[in-house]
C-alpha positions as a Markdown table, in Angstrom:
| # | Residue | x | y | z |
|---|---|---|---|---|
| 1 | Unk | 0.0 | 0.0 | 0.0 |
| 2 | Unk | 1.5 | 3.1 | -0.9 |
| 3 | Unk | 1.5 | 6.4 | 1.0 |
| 4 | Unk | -1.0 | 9.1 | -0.1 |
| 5 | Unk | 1.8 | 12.3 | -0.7 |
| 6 | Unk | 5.6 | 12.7 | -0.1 |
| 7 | Unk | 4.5 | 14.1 | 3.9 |
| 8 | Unk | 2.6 | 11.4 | 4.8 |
| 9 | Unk | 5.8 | 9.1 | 3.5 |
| 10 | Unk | 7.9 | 11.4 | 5.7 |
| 11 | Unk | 5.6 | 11.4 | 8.7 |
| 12 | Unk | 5.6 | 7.8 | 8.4 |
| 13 | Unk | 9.5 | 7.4 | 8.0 |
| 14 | Unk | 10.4 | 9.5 | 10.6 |
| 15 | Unk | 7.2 | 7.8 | 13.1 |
| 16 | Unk | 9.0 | 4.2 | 12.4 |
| 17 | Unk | 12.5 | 5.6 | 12.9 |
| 18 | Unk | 11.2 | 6.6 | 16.4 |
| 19 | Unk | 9.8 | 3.3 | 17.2 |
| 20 | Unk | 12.8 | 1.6 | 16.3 |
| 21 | Unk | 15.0 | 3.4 | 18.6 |
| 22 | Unk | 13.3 | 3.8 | 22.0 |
| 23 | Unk | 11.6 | 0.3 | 21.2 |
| 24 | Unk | 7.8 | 1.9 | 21.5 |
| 25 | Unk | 6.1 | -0.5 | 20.0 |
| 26 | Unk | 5.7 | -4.6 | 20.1 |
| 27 | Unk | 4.0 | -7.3 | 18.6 |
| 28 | Unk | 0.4 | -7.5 | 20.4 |
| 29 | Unk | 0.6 | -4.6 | 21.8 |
| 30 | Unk | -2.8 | -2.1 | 22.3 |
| 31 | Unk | -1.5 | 1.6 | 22.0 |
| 32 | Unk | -4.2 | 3.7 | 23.6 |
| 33 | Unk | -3.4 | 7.2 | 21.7 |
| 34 | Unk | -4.3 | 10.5 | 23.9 |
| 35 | Unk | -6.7 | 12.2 | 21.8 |
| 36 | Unk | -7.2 | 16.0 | 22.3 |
| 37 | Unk | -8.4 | 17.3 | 18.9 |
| 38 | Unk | -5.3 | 19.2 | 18.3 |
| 39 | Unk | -3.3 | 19.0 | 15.0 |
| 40 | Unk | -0.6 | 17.0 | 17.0 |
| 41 | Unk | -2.8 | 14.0 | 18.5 |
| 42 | Unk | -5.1 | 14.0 | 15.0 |
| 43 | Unk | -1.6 | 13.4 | 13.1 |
| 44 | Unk | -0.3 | 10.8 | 15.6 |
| 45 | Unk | -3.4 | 8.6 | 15.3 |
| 46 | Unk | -3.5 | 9.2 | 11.8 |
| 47 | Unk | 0.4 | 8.4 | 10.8 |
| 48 | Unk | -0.2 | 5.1 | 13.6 |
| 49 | Unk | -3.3 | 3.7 | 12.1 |
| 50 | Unk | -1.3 | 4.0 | 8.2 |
| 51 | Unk | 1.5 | 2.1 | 9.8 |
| 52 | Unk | -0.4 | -0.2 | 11.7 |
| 53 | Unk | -1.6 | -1.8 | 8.5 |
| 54 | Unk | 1.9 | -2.0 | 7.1 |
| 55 | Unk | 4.3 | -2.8 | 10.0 |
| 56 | Unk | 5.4 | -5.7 | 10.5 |
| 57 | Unk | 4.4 | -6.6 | 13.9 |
| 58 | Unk | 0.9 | -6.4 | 15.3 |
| 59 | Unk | -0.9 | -4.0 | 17.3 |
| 60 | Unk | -4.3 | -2.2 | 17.8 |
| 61 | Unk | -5.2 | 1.3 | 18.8 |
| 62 | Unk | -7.9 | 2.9 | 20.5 |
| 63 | Unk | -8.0 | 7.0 | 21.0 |
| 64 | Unk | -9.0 | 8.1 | 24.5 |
| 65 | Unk | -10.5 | 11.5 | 24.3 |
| 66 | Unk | -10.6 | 13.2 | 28.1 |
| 67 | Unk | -13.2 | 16.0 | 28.0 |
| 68 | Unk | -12.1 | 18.7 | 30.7 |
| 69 | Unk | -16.1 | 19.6 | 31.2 |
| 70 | Unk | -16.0 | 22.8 | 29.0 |
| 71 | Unk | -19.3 | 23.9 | 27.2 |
| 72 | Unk | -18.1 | 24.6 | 23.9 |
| 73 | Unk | -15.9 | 21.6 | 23.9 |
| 74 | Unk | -16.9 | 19.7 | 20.6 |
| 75 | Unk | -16.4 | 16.2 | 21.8 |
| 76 | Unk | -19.5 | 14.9 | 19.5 |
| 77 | Unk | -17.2 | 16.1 | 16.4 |
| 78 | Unk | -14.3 | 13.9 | 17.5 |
| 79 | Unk | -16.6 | 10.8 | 18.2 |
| 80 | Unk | -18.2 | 11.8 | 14.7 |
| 81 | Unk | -14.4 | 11.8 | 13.0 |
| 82 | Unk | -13.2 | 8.4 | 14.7 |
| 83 | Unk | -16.5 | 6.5 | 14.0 |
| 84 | Unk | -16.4 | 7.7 | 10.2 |
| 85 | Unk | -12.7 | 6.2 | 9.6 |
| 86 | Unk | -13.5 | 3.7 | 11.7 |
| 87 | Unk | -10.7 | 4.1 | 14.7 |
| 88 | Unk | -11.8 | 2.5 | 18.2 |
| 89 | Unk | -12.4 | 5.7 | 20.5 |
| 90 | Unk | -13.5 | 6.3 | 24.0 |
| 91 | Unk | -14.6 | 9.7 | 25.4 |
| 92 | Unk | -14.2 | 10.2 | 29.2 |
| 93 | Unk | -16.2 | 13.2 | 30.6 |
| 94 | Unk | -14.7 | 15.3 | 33.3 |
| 95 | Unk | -14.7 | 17.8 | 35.2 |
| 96 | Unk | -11.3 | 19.1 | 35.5 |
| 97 | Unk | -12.2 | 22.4 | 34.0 |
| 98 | Unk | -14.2 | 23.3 | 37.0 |
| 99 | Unk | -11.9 | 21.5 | 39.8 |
| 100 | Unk | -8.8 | 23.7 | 38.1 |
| 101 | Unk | -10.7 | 27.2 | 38.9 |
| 102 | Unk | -11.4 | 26.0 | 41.9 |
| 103 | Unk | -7.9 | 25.2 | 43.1 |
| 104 | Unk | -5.8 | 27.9 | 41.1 |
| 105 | Unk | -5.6 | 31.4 | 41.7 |
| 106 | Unk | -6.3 | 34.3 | 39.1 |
| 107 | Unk | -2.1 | 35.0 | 38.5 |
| 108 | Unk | -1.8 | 31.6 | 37.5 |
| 109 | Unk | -1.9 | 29.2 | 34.6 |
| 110 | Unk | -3.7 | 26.0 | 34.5 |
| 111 | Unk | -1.7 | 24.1 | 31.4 |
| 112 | Unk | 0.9 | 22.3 | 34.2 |
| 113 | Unk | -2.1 | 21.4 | 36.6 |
| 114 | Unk | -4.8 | 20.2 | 34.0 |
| 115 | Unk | -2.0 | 17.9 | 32.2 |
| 116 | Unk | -1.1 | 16.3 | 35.5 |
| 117 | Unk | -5.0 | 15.8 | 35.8 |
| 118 | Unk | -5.7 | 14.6 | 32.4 |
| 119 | Unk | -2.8 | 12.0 | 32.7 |
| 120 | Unk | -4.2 | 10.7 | 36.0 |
| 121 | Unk | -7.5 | 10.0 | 33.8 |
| 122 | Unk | -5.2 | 8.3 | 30.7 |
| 123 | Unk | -3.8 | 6.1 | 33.1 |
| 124 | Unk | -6.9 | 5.0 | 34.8 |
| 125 | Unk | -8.7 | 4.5 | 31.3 |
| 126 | Unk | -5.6 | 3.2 | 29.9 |
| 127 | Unk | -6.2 | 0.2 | 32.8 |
| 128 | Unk | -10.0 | -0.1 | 32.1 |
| 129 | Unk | -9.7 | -0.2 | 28.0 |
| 130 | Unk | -6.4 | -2.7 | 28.4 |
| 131 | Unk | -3.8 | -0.5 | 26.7 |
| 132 | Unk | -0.1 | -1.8 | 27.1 |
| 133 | Unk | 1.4 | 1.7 | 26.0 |
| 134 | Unk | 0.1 | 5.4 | 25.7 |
| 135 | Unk | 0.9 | 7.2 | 23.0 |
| 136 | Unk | 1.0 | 10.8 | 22.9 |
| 137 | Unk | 1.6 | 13.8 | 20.5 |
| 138 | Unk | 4.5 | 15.2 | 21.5 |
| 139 | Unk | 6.5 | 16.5 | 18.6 |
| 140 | Unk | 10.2 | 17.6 | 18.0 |
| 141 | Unk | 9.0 | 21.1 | 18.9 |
| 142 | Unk | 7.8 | 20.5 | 22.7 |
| 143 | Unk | 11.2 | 18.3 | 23.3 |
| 144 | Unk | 12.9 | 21.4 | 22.5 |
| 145 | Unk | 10.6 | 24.4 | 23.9 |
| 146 | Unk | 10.6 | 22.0 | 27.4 |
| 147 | Unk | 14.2 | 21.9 | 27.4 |
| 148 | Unk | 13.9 | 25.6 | 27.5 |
| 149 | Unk | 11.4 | 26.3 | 29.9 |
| 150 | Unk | 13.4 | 23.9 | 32.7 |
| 151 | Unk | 16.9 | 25.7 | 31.7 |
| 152 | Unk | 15.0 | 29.1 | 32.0 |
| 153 | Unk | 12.3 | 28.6 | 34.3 |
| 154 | Unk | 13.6 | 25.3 | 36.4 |
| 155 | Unk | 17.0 | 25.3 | 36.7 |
| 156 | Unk | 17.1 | 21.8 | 35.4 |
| 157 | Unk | 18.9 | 20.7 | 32.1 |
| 158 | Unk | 15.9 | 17.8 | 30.5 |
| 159 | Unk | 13.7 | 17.9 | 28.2 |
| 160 | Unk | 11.1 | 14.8 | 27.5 |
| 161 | Unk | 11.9 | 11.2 | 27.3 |
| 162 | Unk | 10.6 | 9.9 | 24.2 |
| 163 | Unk | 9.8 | 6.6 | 26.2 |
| 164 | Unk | 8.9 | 6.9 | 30.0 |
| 165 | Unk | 8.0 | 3.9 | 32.6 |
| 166 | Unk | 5.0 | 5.8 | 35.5 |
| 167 | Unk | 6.7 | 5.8 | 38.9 |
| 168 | Unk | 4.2 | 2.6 | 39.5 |
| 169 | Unk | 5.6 | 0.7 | 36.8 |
| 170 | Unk | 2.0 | 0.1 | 35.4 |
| 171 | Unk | 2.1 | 2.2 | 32.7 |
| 172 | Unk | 4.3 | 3.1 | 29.9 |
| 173 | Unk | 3.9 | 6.6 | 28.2 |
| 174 | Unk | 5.8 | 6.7 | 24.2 |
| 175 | Unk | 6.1 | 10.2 | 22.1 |
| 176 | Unk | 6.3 | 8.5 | 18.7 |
| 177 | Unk | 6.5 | 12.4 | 17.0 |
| 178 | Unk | 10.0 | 13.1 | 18.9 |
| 179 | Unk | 11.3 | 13.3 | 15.3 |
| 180 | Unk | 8.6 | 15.7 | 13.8 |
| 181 | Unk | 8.0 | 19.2 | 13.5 |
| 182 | Unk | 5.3 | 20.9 | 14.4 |
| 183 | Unk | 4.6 | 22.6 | 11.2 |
| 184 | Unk | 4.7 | 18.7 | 9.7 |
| 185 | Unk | 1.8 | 17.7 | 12.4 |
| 186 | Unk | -0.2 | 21.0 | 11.5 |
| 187 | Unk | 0.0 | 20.5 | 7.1 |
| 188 | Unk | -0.6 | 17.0 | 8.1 |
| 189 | Unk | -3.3 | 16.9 | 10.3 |
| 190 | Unk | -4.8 | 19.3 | 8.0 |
| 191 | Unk | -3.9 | 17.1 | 4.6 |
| 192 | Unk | -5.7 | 14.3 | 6.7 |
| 193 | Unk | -8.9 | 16.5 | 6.5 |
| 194 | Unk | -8.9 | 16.3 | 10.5 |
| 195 | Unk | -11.1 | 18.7 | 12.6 |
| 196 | Unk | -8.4 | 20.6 | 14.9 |
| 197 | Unk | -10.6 | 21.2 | 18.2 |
| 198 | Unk | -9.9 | 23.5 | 20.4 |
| 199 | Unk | -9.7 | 23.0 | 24.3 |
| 200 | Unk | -11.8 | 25.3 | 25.1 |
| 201 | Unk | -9.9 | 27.0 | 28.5 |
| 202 | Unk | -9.7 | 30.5 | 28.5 |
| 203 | Unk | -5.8 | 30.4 | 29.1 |
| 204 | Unk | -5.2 | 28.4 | 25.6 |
| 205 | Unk | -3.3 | 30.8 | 23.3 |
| 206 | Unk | -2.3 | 33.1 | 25.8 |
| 207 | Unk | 1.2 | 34.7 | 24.4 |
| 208 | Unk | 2.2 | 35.7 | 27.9 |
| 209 | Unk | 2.8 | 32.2 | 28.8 |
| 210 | Unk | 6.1 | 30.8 | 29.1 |
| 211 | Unk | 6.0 | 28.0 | 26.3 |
| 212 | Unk | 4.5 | 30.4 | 24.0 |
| 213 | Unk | 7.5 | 33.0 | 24.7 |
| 214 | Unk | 9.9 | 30.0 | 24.2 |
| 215 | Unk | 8.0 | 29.2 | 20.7 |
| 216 | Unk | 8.5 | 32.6 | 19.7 |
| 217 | Unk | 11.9 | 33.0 | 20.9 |
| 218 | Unk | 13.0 | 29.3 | 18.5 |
| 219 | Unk | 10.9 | 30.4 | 15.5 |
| 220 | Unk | 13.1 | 34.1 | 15.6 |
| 221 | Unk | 16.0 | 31.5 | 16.1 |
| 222 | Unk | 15.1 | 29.1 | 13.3 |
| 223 | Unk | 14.3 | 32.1 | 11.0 |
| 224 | Unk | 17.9 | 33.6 | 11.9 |
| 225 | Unk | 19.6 | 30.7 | 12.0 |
| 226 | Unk | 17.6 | 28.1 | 9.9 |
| 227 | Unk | 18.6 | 24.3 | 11.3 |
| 228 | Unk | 19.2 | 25.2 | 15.1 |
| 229 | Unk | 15.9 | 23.6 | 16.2 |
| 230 | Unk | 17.4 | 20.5 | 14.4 |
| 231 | Unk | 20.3 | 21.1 | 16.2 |
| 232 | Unk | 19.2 | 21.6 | 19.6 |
| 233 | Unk | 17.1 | 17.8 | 19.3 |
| 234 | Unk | 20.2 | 16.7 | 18.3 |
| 235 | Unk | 21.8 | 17.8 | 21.3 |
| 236 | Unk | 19.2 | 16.3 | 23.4 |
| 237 | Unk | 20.6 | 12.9 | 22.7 |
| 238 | Unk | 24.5 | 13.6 | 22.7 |
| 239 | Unk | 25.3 | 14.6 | 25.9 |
| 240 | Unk | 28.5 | 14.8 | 27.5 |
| 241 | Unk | 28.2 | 14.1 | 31.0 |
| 242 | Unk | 31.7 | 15.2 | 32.1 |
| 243 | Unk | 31.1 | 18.6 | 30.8 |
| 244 | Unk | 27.9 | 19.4 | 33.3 |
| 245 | Unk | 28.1 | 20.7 | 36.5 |
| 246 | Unk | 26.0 | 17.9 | 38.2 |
| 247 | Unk | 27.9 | 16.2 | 41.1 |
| 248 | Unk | 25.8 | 13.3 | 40.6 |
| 249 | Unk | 27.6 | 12.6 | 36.9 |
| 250 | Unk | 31.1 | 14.1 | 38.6 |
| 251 | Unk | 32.0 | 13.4 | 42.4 |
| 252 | Unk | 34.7 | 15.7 | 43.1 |
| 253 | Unk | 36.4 | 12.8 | 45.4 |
| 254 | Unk | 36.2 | 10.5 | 42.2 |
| 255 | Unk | 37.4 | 13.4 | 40.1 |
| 256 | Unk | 40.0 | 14.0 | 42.8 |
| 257 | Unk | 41.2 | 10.6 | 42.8 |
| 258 | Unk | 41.6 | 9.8 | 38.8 |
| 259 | Unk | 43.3 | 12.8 | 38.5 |
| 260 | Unk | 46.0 | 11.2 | 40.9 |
| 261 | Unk | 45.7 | 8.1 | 39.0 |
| 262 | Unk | 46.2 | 9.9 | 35.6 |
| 263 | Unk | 48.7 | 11.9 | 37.3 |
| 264 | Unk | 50.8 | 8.8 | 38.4 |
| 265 | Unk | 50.9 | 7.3 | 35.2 |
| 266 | Unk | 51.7 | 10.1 | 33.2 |
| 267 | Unk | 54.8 | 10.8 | 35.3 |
| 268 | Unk | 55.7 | 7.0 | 35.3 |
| 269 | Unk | 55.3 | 6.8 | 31.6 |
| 270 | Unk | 57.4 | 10.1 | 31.4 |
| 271 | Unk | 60.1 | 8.3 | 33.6 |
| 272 | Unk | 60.2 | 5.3 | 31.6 |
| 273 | Unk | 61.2 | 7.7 | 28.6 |
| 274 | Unk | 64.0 | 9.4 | 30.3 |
| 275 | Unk | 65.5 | 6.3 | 32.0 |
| 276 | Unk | 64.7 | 3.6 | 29.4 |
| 277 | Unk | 67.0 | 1.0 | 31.7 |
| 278 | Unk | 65.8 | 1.6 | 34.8 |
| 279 | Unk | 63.8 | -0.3 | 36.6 |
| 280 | Unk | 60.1 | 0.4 | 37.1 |
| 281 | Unk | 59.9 | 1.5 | 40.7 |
| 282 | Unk | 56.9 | 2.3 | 43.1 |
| 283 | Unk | 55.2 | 5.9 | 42.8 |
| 284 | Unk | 55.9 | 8.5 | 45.7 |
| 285 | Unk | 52.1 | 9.5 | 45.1 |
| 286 | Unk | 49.6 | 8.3 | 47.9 |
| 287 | Unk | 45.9 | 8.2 | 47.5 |
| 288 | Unk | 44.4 | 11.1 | 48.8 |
| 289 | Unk | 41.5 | 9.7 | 50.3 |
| 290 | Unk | 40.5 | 6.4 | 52.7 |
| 291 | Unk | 40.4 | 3.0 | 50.7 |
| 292 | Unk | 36.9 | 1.3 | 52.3 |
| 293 | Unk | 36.7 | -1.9 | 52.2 |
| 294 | Unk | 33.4 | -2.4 | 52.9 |
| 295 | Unk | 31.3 | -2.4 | 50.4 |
| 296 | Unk | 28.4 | -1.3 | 51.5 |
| 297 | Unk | 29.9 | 2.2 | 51.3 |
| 298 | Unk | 30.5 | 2.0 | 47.5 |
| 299 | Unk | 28.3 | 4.7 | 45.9 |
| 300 | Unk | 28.2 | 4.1 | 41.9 |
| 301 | Unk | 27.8 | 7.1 | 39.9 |
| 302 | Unk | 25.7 | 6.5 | 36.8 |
| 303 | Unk | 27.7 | 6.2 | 33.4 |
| 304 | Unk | 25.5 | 8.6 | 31.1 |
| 305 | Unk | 22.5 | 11.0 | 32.0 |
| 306 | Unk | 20.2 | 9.0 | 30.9 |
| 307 | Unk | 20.8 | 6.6 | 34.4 |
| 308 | Unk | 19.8 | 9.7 | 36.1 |
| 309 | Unk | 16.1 | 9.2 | 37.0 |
| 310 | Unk | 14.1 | 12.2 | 35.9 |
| 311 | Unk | 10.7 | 11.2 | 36.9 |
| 312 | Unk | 8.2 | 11.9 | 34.5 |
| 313 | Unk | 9.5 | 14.6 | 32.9 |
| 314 | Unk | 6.3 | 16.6 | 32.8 |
């Protein structure tokens, strides 16, 4: 079967290259795909249902749509849309809309709160509808506008994990769009002939928010500089732990002590090439801290950052 135009063959290469790497998706699985009505979760169920009936393993989906309770909402169109191409699809009515007002004062914004709340819902359905992963439409851009909102805002240096384990271990959340832009979700989505729904909260849009500063501040970037959006994703995966500041990644005692270590050889190999004949003697360096030999002391320090748990990264 071939693809319908040169994006959806892109959507879909880039989709499987994702899937392949972080290992998203198995044979038999169920992927329960987090359906908001936005161009991003339209295109993911889209691109997944096209490569559902190519890939070469097996797996079913089912779209989970999580109604916050707004009036306006137009949760009949997406039930109308999913029945008409014939996709599985579950609405779950809420009330989070009201509950956030309630909580939140008027100086603050609702996005975090509701999306903590929505995913307490996703997994609960995810149990009741028998879904092995959940699969949400995160693209390339959010990887990279979160990065900047937790370097700016945080003080943390992460991002997203493409594929993330719940603290419980029950679930398991995958971003199959880590690898496409935003812009590609949007022609997409709208190539698809999908209904992009708005949320309905009255803080959706707002430009004085902090993601929406960071999207401005990478599209001015991208516009100057075209390919650093690219580039910054790309970072995202080649990190160098060595080079952070973390004490986690770099003990200063361990630091302490290989510099010794790289200290004594140097000067022994340095030796060696002044006094070829002589025998190799003991070094005059001594360690600089206690040698335990109980192992219950030992403290390993994780190889990369990616052994550095991050919890759910949203």
């Amino acid at each position: 079967m071939a693809y319908r135009s040169e994006l959806e063959s892109r959507m879909a290469k880039k989709t499987t290259r994702a899937i392949i790497d972080y290992q998203m998706v198995e044979d038999g699985d169920r992927v329960m795909v987090g359906l908001s009505g936005g161009k991003d979760s339209w295109a993911l169920l889209q691109i997944l249902d096209v490569l559902r009936q190519r890939a070469p393993v097996r797996f079913s989906l089912v779209a989970v749509n999580v109604d916050s309770g707004y009036k306006e909402y137009k949760h009949d169109l997406i039930a109308r849309t999913c029945e008409a191409r014939g996709w599985e699809y579950r609405i779950e009515h809420t009330g989070i809309g009201e509950l956030i007002e309630d909580i939140l004062d008027a100086d603050q914004t609702p996005c975090s709160l509701c999306a903590r709340l929505r995913r307490g819902v996703l997994y609960r359905v995810a149990k009741e509808v028998g879904a092995t992963k959940i699969a949400l439409g995160h693209h390339a851009d959010d990887f990279i506008e979160t990065l900047l909102l937790n370097l700016f805002f945080a003080g943390a240096l992460k991002a997203m994990p493409p594929k993330l384990v719940s603290d419980d271990g029950a679930h398991v959340v995958i971003r199959p769009l880590v690898y496409v832009g935003e812009e590609e979700a949007r022609m997409y989505a709208r190539e698809s002939e999908l209904p992009i729904i708005g949320c309905c909260c009255p803080a959706c849009g707002d430009l004085g928010l902090q993601r929406q500063r960071a999207k401005r501040l990478l599209m001015e970037l991208e516009h100057e500089h075209p390919g650093v959006k690219q580039s910054m994703l790309k970072a995202l995966g080649n990190v160098a732990p060595r080079h952070l500041l973390d004490t986690r990644l770099n003990p200063p005692a361990e630091l302490r002590a290989r510099a010794v270590v790289a200290a004594d050889g140097q000067r022994k190999q340095e030796d060696r090439g002044k006094h070829p004949d002589r025998p190799e003697g003991r070094s005059l360096l001594i360690p600089l801290l206690p040698i335990s030999t109980d192992r219950s002391e030992d403290r390993s320090v994780p190889a990369t950052l990616n052994s550095v748990p991050v919890g759910d990264g949203l």
